[in-house]
Coordinates of N, CA and C in Angstrom, one line a residue:
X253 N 10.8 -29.5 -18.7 CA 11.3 -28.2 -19.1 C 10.4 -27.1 -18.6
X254 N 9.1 -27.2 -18.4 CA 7.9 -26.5 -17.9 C 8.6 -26.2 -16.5
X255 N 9.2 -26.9 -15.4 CA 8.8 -26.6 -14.5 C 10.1 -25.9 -14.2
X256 N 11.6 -25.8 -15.2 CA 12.4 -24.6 -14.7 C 12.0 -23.9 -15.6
X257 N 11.3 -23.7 -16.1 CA 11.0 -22.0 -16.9 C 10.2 -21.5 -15.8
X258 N 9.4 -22.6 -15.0 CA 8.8 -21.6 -13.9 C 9.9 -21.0 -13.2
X259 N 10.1 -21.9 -12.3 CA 11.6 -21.8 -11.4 C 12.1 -20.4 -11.8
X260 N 12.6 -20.2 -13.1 CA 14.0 -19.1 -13.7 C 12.7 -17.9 -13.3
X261 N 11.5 -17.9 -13.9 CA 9.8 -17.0 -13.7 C 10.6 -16.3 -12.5
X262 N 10.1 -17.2 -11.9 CA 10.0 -16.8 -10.0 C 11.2 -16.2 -9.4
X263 N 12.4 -16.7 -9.8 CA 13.8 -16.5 -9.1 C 13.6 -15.0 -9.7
X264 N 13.6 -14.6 -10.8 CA 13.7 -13.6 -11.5 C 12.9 -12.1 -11.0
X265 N 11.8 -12.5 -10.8 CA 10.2 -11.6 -10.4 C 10.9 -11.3 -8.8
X266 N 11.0 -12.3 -8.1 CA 11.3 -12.3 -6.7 C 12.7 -11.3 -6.5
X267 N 13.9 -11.4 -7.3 CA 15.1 -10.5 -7.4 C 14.7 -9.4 -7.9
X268 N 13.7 -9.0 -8.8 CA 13.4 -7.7 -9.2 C 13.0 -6.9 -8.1
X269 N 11.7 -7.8 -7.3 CA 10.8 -7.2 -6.5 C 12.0 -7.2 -5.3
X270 N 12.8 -8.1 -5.1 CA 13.8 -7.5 -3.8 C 14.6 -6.0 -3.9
X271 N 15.2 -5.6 -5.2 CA 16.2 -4.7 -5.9 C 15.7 -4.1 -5.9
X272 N 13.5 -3.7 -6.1 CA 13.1 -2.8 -6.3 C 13.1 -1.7 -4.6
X273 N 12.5 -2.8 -3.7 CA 12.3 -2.4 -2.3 C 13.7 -1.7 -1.9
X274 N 15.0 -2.8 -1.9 CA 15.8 -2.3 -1.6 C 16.4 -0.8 -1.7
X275 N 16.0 0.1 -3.0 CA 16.7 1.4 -3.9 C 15.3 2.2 -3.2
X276 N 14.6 1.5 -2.5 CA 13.1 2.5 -2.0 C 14.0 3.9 -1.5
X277 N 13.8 5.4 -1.7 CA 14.3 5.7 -0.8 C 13.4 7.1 -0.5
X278 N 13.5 7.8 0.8 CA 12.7 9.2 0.9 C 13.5 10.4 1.2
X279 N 13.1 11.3 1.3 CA 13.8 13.1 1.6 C 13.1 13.4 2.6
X280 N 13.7 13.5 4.2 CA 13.1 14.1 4.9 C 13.4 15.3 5.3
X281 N 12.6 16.0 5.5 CA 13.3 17.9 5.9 C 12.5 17.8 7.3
X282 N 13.2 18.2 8.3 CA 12.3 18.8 9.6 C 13.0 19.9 10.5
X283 N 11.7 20.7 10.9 CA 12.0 21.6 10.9 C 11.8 22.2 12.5
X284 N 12.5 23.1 13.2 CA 12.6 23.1 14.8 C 11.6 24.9 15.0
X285 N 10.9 24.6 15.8 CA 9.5 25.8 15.5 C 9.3 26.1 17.3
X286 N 9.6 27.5 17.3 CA 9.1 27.9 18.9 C 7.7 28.4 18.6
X287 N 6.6 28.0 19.4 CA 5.3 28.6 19.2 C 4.7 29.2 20.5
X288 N 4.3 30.5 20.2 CA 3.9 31.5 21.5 C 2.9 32.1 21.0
X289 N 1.9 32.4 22.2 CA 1.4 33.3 22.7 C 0.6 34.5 22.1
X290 N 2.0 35.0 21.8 CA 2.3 36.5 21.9 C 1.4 37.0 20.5
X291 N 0.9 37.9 20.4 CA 0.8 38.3 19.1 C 1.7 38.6 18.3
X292 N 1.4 38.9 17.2 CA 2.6 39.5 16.4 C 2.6 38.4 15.3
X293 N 3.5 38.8 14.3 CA 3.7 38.2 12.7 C 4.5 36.9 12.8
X294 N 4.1 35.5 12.1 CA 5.0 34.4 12.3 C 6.0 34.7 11.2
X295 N 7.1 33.8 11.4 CA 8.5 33.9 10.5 C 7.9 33.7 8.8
X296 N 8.2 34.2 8.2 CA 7.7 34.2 6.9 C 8.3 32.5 6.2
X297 N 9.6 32.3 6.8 CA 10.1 30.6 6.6 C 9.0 29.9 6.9
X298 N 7.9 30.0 7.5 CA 7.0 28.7 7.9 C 5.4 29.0 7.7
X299 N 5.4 30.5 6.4 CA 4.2 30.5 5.9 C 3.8 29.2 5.0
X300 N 4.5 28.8 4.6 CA 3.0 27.3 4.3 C 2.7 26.6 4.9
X301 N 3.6 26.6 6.1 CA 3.0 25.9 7.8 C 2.2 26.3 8.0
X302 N 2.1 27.3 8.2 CA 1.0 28.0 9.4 C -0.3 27.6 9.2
X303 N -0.8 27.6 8.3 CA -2.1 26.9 9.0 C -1.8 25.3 9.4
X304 N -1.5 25.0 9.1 CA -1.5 23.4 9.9 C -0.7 23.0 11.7
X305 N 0.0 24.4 11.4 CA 0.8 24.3 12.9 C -0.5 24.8 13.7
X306 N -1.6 26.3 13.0 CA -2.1 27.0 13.4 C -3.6 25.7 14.2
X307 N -3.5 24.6 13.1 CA -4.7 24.1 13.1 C -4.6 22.8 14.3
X308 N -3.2 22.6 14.6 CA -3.1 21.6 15.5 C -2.3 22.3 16.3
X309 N -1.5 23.4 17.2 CA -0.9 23.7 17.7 C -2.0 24.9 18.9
X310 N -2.7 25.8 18.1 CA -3.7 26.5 17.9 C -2.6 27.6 19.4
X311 N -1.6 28.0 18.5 CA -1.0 29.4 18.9 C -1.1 30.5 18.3
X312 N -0.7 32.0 18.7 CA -0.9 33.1 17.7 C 0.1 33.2 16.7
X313 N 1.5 32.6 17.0 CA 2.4 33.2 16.2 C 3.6 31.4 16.2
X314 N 4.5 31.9 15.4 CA 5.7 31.0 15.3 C 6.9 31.1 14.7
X315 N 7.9 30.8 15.2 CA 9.2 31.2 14.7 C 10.3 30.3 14.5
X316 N 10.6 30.2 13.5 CA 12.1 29.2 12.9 C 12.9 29.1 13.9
X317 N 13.4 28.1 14.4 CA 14.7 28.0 15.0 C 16.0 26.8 14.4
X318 N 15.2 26.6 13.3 CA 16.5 25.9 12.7 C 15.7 24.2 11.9
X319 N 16.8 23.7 10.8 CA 16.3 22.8 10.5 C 17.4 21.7 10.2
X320 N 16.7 20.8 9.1 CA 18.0 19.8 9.6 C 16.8 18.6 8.1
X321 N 18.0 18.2 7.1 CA 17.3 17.4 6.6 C 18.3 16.1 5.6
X322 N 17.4 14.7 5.3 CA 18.4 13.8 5.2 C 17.7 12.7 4.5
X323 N 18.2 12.1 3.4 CA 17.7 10.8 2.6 C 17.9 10.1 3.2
X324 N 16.7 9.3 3.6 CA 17.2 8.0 3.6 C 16.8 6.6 3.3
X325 N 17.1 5.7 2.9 CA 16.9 4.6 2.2 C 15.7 4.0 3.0
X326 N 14.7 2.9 2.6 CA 13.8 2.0 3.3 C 13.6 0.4 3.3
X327 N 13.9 0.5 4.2 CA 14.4 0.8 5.6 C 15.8 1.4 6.2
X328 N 16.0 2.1 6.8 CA 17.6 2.8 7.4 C 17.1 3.5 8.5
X329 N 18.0 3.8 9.2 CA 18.4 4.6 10.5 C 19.2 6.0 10.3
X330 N 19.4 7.3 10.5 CA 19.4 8.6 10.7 C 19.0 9.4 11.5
X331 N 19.8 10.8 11.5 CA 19.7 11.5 12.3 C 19.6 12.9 11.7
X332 N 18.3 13.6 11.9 CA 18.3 15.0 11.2 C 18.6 16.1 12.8
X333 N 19.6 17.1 12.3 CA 20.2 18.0 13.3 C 19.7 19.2 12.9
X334 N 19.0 19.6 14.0 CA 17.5 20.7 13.7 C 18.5 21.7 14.4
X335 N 19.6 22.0 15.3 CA 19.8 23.5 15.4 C 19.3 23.5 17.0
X336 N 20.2 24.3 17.9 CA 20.1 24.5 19.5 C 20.0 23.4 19.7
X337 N 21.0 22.5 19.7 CA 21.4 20.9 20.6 C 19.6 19.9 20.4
X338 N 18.9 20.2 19.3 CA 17.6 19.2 19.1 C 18.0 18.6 18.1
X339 N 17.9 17.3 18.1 CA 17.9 16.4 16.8 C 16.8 15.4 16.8
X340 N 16.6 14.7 15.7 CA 15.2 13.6 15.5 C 16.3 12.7 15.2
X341 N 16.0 11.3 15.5 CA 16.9 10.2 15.2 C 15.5 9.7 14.7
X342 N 15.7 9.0 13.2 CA 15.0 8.4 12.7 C 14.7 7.3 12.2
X343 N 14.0 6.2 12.3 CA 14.3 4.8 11.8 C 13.2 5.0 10.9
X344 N 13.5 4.7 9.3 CA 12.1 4.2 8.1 C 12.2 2.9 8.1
X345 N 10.6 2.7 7.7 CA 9.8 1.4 7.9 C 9.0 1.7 6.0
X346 N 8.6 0.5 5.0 CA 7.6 0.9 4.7 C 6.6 0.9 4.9
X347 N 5.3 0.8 4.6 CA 3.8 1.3 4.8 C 3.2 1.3 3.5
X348 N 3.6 1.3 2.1 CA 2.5 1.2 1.2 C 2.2 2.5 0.9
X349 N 1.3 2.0 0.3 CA 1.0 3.4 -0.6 C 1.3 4.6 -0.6
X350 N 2.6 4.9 -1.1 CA 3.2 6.1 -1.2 C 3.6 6.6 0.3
X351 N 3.3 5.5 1.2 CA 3.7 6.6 2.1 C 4.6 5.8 3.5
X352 N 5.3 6.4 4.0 CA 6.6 5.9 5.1 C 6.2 5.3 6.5
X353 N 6.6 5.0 7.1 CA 6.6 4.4 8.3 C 7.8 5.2 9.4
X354 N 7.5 6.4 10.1 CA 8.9 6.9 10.6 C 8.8 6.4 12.4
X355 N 9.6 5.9 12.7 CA 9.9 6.2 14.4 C 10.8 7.4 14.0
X356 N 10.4 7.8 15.5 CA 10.8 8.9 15.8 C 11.0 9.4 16.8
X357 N 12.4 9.6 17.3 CA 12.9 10.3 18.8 C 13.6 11.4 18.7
X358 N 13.2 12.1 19.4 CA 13.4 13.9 19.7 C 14.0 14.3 20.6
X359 N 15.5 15.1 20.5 CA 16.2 14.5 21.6 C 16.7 16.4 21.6
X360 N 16.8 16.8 23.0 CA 17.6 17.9 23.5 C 18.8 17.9 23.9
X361 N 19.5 17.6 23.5 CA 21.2 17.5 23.9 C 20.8 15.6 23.8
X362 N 21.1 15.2 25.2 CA 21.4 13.6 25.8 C 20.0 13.7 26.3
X363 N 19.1 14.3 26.2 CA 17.6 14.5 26.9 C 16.6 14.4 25.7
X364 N 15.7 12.7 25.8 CA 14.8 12.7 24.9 C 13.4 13.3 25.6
X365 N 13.0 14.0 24.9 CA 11.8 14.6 24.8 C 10.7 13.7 24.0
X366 N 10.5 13.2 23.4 CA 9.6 12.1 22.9 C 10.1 11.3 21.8
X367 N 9.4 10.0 21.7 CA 9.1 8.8 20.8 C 7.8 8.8 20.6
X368 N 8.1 8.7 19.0 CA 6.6 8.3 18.5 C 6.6 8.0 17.0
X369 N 5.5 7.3 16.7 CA 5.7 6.6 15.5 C 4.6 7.4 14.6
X370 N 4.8 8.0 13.0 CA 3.9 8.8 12.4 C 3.9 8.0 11.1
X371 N 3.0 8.2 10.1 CA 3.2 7.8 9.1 C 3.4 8.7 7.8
X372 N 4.4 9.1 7.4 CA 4.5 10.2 6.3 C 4.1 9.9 5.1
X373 N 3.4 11.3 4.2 CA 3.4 10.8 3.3 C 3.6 12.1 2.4
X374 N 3.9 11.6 1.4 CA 5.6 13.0 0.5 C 4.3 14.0 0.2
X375 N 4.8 15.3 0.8 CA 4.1 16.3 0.7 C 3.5 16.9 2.1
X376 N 3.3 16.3 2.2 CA 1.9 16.4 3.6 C 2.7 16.8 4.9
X377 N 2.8 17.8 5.8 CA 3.2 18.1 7.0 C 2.8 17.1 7.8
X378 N 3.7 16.5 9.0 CA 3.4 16.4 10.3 C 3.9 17.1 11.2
X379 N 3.4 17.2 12.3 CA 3.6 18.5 13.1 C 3.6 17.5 15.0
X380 N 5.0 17.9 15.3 CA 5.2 17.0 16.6 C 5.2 18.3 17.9
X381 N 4.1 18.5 18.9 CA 4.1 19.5 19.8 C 5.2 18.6 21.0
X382 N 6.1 20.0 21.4 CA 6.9 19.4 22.5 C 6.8 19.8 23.7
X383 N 8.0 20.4 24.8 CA 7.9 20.9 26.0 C 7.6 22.2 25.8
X384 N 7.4 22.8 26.8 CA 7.5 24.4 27.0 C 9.1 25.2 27.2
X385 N 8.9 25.9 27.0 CA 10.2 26.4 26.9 C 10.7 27.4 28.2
X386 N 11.8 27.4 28.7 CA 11.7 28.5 29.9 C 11.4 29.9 29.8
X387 N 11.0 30.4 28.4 CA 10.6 31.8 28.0 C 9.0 31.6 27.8
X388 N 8.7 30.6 28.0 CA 6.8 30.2 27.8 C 6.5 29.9 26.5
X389 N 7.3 29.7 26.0 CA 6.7 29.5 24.5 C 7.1 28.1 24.2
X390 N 6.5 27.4 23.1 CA 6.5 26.3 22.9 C 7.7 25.3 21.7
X391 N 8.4 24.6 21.9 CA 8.7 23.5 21.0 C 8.2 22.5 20.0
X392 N 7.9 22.8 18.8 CA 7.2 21.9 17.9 C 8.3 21.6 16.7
X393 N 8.0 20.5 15.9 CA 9.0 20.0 14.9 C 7.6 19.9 13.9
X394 N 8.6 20.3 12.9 CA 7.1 20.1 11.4 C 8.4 19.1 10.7
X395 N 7.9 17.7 10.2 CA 8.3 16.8 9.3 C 7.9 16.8 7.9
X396 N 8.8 17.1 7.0 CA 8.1 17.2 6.0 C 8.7 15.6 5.0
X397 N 7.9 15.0 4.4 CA 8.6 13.9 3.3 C 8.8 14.7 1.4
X398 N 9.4 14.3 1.1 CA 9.5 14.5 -0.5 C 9.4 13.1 -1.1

């Protein structure tokens, strides 16, 4: 009798722990950022960015150009649509401790601009520097998790 009370233990613990992973899920918001040069005042949408764009980008200024944001389960596949033909296609992974596993491709119309793999974790900006733009200023994506 001992050894299916273990058995029913384990089947049981093992379906919770499956059910639990499965319902995992995160809020991604990202966001599409021209960074220049120039002086002058950044968009007021990306003051609690700015210093972290300020501190890895290390531009004078920066300006919203659109966003784009999407749940998704862990593990799943998505696509957040940032605005002027950029999108991030995204695949979640877990990682533990509170925090995601994202691939990540950056795409300008049919034109990928980068892959790269980051590890999010809810709250905390990541900040992806892109091409230059034909007006000199810069393309950057800020990822945020919830």
């Amino acid at each position: 009798m001992k050894p299916l009370r273990l058995l029913l233990a384990l089947l049981l613990t093992a379906t919770a722990c499956c059910s639990l992973r499965a319902a995992e899920r995160t809020s991604l918001r990202a966001i599409l950022v021209a960074a220049s040069n120039e002086k002058g005042a950044s968009d007021r949408r990306l003051a609690a960015y700015e210093p972290t764009l300020r501190s890895i980008l290390r531009f004078e200024s920066y300006r919203f150009l659109g966003e784009g944001s999407a749940t998704l389960g862990v593990p799943e596949e998505g696509t957040l649509a940032l605005g002027q033909g950029h999108r991030l296609e995204i695949e979640t992974e877990g990682s533990g401790k509170g925090a995601i596993r994202l691939r990540v491709a950056w795409y300008d119309g049919d034109q990928i601009l980068m892959r790269t793999v980051i590890t999010q974790r809810p709250g905390v900006p990541s900040v992806l520097g892109g091409p230059r733009r034909s007006d000199g200023e810069v393309y950057a994506v800020i990822v945020v998790g919830r």
